[in-house]
Amino acid sequence: MRKHTITAVWEEIPDDADDLVLVRGGFRLYLCLCGTHLADRAAAELHAAETNQCTTCLGSATEEIVPGFSQECTACAGTGRRKAQLTWELAYVEAETMITVDLVRTVIAPFTEPFQLSLVADTVRSTLGLPVGRLPVGPRVRDVLRQLEAAGELTLVSAPDELLRGTTVVLYRDPYWQHASE
Ligand SMILES: [Zn+2]
Ligand SMILES: [Zn+2]
């Protein structure tokens, strides 16, 4: 069996590089051990899918977000496999259906102090009676809270845990929000 280990190699990154392009797979060369020509990120993702590997980490199980900063791939639960990625995607869709924006609003309504992502996720989990690990509750709750933040209902009060590229590419692990009216 041929190996399809896909390696991403960083190219020179200009100082004024577009951060979104950078974190989404730009400024890299993609090479597969089998010798298939991979022209860009899209070609690399397609080749990963064809060879049953995760299209986010391309089978490596880790994501290098900026040069020198990697984290375990969340899309495939750190397995590198396409099957795990698809299972996760289905579970996320189920979580989206169960954990509505209104449900999260109801859960956070009584909070008068800043509240942490993990606390909201735990409360949602116990409200719905979901065992830990049954659904990606944390990622779904995070997305809803970010949505409420974008809509102006919430304010993010935490400082980022990591500054990956100046102050534009940052990482929050378990941030706090508060109601915007307070
Ligand atoms: Zn290959
Ligand atoms: Zn992955």
mmCIF file of C-alpha atoms and ligand atoms in Angstrom:
data_model
loop_
_atom_site.group_PDB
_atom_site.id
_atom_site.type_symbol
_atom_site.label_atom_id
_atom_site.label_comp_id
_atom_site.label_asym_id
_atom_site.label_seq_id
_atom_site.Cartn_x
_atom_site.Cartn_y
_atom_site.Cartn_z
ATOM 1 C CA MET A 1 0.000 0.000 0.000
ATOM 2 C CA ARG A 2 1.265 3.417 -0.927
ATOM 3 C CA LYS A 3 1.773 5.997 1.729
ATOM 4 C CA HIS A 4 0.032 9.330 1.333
ATOM 5 C CA THR A 5 1.671 11.393 3.994
ATOM 6 C CA ILE A 6 1.006 14.992 3.036
ATOM 7 C CA THR A 7 3.493 17.541 4.282
ATOM 8 C CA ALA A 8 2.909 21.290 4.302
ATOM 9 C CA VAL A 9 6.063 23.356 3.971
ATOM 10 C CA TRP A 10 5.991 27.044 4.794
ATOM 11 C CA GLU A 11 6.893 29.533 2.113
ATOM 12 C CA GLU A 12 8.255 32.958 2.886
ATOM 13 C CA ILE A 13 5.491 34.926 4.622
ATOM 14 C CA PRO A 14 5.441 38.644 3.834
ATOM 15 C CA ASP A 15 4.913 41.027 6.777
ATOM 16 C CA ASP A 16 1.651 42.270 5.289
ATOM 17 C CA ALA A 17 0.339 38.749 4.593
ATOM 18 C CA ASP A 18 -3.439 38.329 4.756
ATOM 19 C CA ASP A 19 -4.030 36.634 8.130
ATOM 20 C CA LEU A 20 -7.132 34.818 6.956
ATOM 21 C CA VAL A 21 -5.289 33.346 3.975
ATOM 22 C CA LEU A 22 -2.442 32.397 6.302
ATOM 23 C CA VAL A 23 -4.555 30.495 8.858
ATOM 24 C CA ARG A 24 -6.617 28.844 6.124
ATOM 25 C CA GLY A 25 -3.695 27.104 4.492
ATOM 26 C CA GLY A 26 -2.027 29.741 2.358
ATOM 27 C CA PHE A 27 1.720 30.441 2.109
ATOM 28 C CA ARG A 28 2.529 26.731 2.129
ATOM 29 C CA LEU A 29 3.656 24.165 -0.395
ATOM 30 C CA TYR A 30 1.862 20.825 -0.193
ATOM 31 C CA LEU A 31 3.749 17.637 -0.970
ATOM 32 C CA CYS A 32 2.514 14.046 -0.899
ATOM 33 C CA LEU A 33 4.886 11.151 -0.385
ATOM 34 C CA CYS A 34 3.305 9.347 -3.381
ATOM 35 C CA GLY A 35 4.487 12.098 -5.703
ATOM 36 C CA THR A 36 1.047 13.383 -6.757
ATOM 37 C CA HIS A 37 1.279 17.035 -7.751
ATOM 38 C CA LEU A 38 -0.630 19.193 -5.255
ATOM 39 C CA ALA A 39 -0.935 22.716 -6.626
ATOM 40 C CA ASP A 40 -2.586 24.354 -3.633
ATOM 41 C CA ARG A 41 -4.582 23.833 -0.466
ATOM 42 C CA ALA A 42 -7.735 22.755 -2.341
ATOM 43 C CA ALA A 43 -5.790 20.087 -4.245
ATOM 44 C CA ALA A 44 -4.219 18.895 -0.987
ATOM 45 C CA GLU A 45 -7.656 18.608 0.689
ATOM 46 C CA LEU A 46 -9.038 16.690 -2.279
ATOM 47 C CA HIS A 47 -6.102 14.283 -2.228
ATOM 48 C CA ALA A 48 -6.513 13.813 1.540
ATOM 49 C CA ALA A 49 -10.209 12.952 1.045
ATOM 50 C CA GLU A 50 -9.366 10.498 -1.771
ATOM 51 C CA THR A 51 -6.897 8.736 0.489
ATOM 52 C CA ASN A 52 -9.251 8.624 3.542
ATOM 53 C CA GLN A 53 -7.413 11.262 5.512
ATOM 54 C CA CYS A 54 -8.803 14.233 7.405
ATOM 55 C CA THR A 55 -9.121 17.264 5.107
ATOM 56 C CA THR A 56 -8.286 19.720 7.904
ATOM 57 C CA CYS A 57 -4.948 18.291 9.091
ATOM 58 C CA LEU A 58 -4.345 16.286 5.869
ATOM 59 C CA GLY A 59 -3.822 13.161 7.951
ATOM 60 C CA SER A 60 -1.103 14.549 10.186
ATOM 61 C CA ALA A 61 -3.442 14.765 13.233
ATOM 62 C CA THR A 62 -2.027 18.173 14.095
ATOM 63 C CA GLU A 63 -2.744 21.583 12.653
ATOM 64 C CA GLU A 64 0.080 24.071 12.320
ATOM 65 C CA ILE A 65 -1.778 27.365 12.492
ATOM 66 C CA VAL A 66 1.213 29.653 12.120
ATOM 67 C CA PRO A 67 4.885 28.634 11.812
ATOM 68 C CA GLY A 68 5.926 27.167 15.150
ATOM 69 C CA PHE A 69 2.444 26.829 16.650
ATOM 70 C CA SER A 70 0.607 23.519 16.286
ATOM 71 C CA GLN A 71 -2.352 22.017 18.062
ATOM 72 C CA GLU A 72 -4.126 18.689 17.935
ATOM 73 C CA CYS A 73 -6.584 18.633 15.033
ATOM 74 C CA THR A 74 -10.112 19.097 16.399
ATOM 75 C CA ALA A 75 -11.846 18.161 13.133
ATOM 76 C CA CYS A 76 -10.845 14.485 13.390
ATOM 77 C CA ALA A 77 -10.276 14.280 17.172
ATOM 78 C CA GLY A 78 -6.543 13.996 16.563
ATOM 79 C CA THR A 79 -6.773 10.784 14.537
ATOM 80 C CA GLY A 80 -5.954 12.116 11.068
ATOM 81 C CA ARG A 81 -8.692 9.965 9.567
ATOM 82 C CA ARG A 82 -11.456 11.007 7.231
ATOM 83 C CA LYS A 83 -13.955 8.659 8.891
ATOM 84 C CA ALA A 84 -13.455 10.297 12.290
ATOM 85 C CA GLN A 85 -13.816 13.709 10.670
ATOM 86 C CA LEU A 86 -17.144 12.747 9.042
ATOM 87 C CA THR A 87 -18.408 11.283 12.321
ATOM 88 C CA TRP A 88 -17.495 14.529 14.075
ATOM 89 C CA GLU A 89 -19.269 16.594 11.401
ATOM 90 C CA LEU A 90 -22.466 14.554 11.786
ATOM 91 C CA ALA A 91 -22.310 14.888 15.562
ATOM 92 C CA TYR A 92 -21.858 18.639 15.195
ATOM 93 C CA VAL A 93 -24.976 18.874 12.996
ATOM 94 C CA GLU A 94 -26.894 16.974 15.694
ATOM 95 C CA ALA A 95 -25.532 19.334 18.357
ATOM 96 C CA GLU A 96 -26.632 22.306 16.230
ATOM 97 C CA THR A 97 -30.182 20.966 16.122
ATOM 98 C CA MET A 98 -30.352 20.284 19.877
ATOM 99 C CA ILE A 99 -28.466 23.299 21.145
ATOM 100 C CA THR A 100 -30.377 26.206 19.678
ATOM 101 C CA VAL A 101 -29.464 29.860 20.097
ATOM 102 C CA ASP A 102 -32.585 30.309 22.246
ATOM 103 C CA LEU A 103 -31.535 27.484 24.549
ATOM 104 C CA VAL A 104 -28.144 29.108 25.127
ATOM 105 C CA ARG A 105 -29.832 32.482 25.682
ATOM 106 C CA THR A 106 -32.046 30.919 28.353
ATOM 107 C CA VAL A 107 -29.060 29.270 30.064
ATOM 108 C CA ILE A 108 -27.011 32.476 30.252
ATOM 109 C CA ALA A 109 -29.931 34.806 31.085
ATOM 110 C CA PRO A 110 -29.544 34.489 34.898
ATOM 111 C CA PHE A 111 -25.772 35.197 34.882
ATOM 112 C CA THR A 112 -24.952 38.618 36.256
ATOM 113 C CA GLU A 113 -21.178 38.094 36.482
ATOM 114 C CA PRO A 114 -18.908 37.231 33.533
ATOM 115 C CA PHE A 115 -19.368 33.566 32.651
ATOM 116 C CA GLN A 116 -16.945 31.057 31.193
ATOM 117 C CA LEU A 117 -17.450 28.912 28.090
ATOM 118 C CA SER A 118 -16.954 25.657 30.028
ATOM 119 C CA LEU A 119 -19.588 26.663 32.600
ATOM 120 C CA VAL A 120 -22.174 27.370 29.893
ATOM 121 C CA ALA A 121 -21.307 24.096 28.138
ATOM 122 C CA ASP A 122 -21.673 22.135 31.409
ATOM 123 C CA THR A 123 -25.024 23.776 32.122
ATOM 124 C CA VAL A 124 -26.301 23.037 28.608
ATOM 125 C CA ARG A 125 -25.128 19.430 28.956
ATOM 126 C CA SER A 126 -26.956 18.922 32.250
ATOM 127 C CA THR A 127 -30.070 20.762 30.998
ATOM 128 C CA LEU A 128 -30.311 18.356 28.067
ATOM 129 C CA GLY A 129 -29.165 15.359 30.131
ATOM 130 C CA LEU A 130 -26.262 14.653 27.755
ATOM 131 C CA PRO A 131 -23.392 12.483 28.973
ATOM 132 C CA VAL A 132 -19.886 13.953 28.558
ATOM 133 C CA GLY A 133 -18.488 13.117 25.125
ATOM 134 C CA ARG A 134 -21.870 12.266 23.612
ATOM 135 C CA LEU A 135 -21.980 15.395 21.404
ATOM 136 C CA PRO A 136 -19.548 18.257 20.699
ATOM 137 C CA VAL A 137 -21.350 20.527 23.176
ATOM 138 C CA GLY A 138 -18.373 22.817 23.875
ATOM 139 C CA PRO A 139 -17.650 23.673 20.218
ATOM 140 C CA ARG A 140 -21.348 24.273 19.484
ATOM 141 C CA VAL A 141 -21.822 26.466 22.587
ATOM 142 C CA ARG A 142 -18.672 28.407 21.684
ATOM 143 C CA ASP A 143 -20.060 29.090 18.197
ATOM 144 C CA VAL A 144 -23.394 30.284 19.603
ATOM 145 C CA LEU A 145 -21.692 32.581 22.130
ATOM 146 C CA ARG A 146 -19.489 34.039 19.372
ATOM 147 C CA GLN A 147 -22.635 34.570 17.304
ATOM 148 C CA LEU A 148 -24.309 36.444 20.193
ATOM 149 C CA GLU A 149 -21.100 38.443 20.627
ATOM 150 C CA ALA A 150 -21.114 39.379 16.909
ATOM 151 C CA ALA A 151 -24.772 40.408 17.253
ATOM 152 C CA GLY A 152 -23.825 42.740 20.132
ATOM 153 C CA GLU A 153 -25.683 40.825 22.856
ATOM 154 C CA LEU A 154 -22.489 39.694 24.595
ATOM 155 C CA THR A 155 -19.057 41.174 25.187
ATOM 156 C CA LEU A 156 -15.929 39.049 25.298
ATOM 157 C CA VAL A 157 -14.070 39.993 28.474
ATOM 158 C CA SER A 158 -11.050 37.642 28.383
ATOM 159 C CA ALA A 159 -7.649 38.448 27.002
ATOM 160 C CA PRO A 160 -6.391 35.912 24.450
ATOM 161 C CA ASP A 161 -4.337 32.975 25.758
ATOM 162 C CA GLU A 162 -1.985 33.082 22.780
ATOM 163 C CA LEU A 163 -0.990 35.829 20.376
ATOM 164 C CA LEU A 164 -0.009 33.870 17.310
ATOM 165 C CA ARG A 165 0.525 36.705 14.898
ATOM 166 C CA GLY A 166 0.474 40.131 16.446
ATOM 167 C CA THR A 167 -2.996 40.800 17.813
ATOM 168 C CA THR A 168 -4.863 39.596 14.724
ATOM 169 C CA VAL A 169 -4.405 35.818 14.969
ATOM 170 C CA VAL A 170 -5.126 34.923 18.581
ATOM 171 C CA LEU A 171 -6.292 31.902 20.514
ATOM 172 C CA TYR A 172 -8.825 31.718 23.339
ATOM 173 C CA ARG A 173 -9.023 28.465 25.304
ATOM 174 C CA ASP A 174 -11.905 28.950 27.742
ATOM 175 C CA PRO A 175 -12.934 32.600 27.496
ATOM 176 C CA TYR A 176 -15.381 34.652 29.552
ATOM 177 C CA TRP A 177 -18.258 36.750 28.204
ATOM 178 C CA GLN A 178 -20.742 39.052 29.884
ATOM 179 C CA HIS A 179 -24.080 40.503 28.846
ATOM 180 C CA ALA A 180 -23.542 43.637 26.791
ATOM 181 C CA SER A 181 -26.062 45.708 28.729
ATOM 182 C CA GLU A 182 -24.150 45.418 32.006
HETATM 183 ZN ZN ZN B 1 -0.534 10.763 -2.215
HETATM 184 ZN ZN ZN B 2 -7.617 16.204 11.299
#
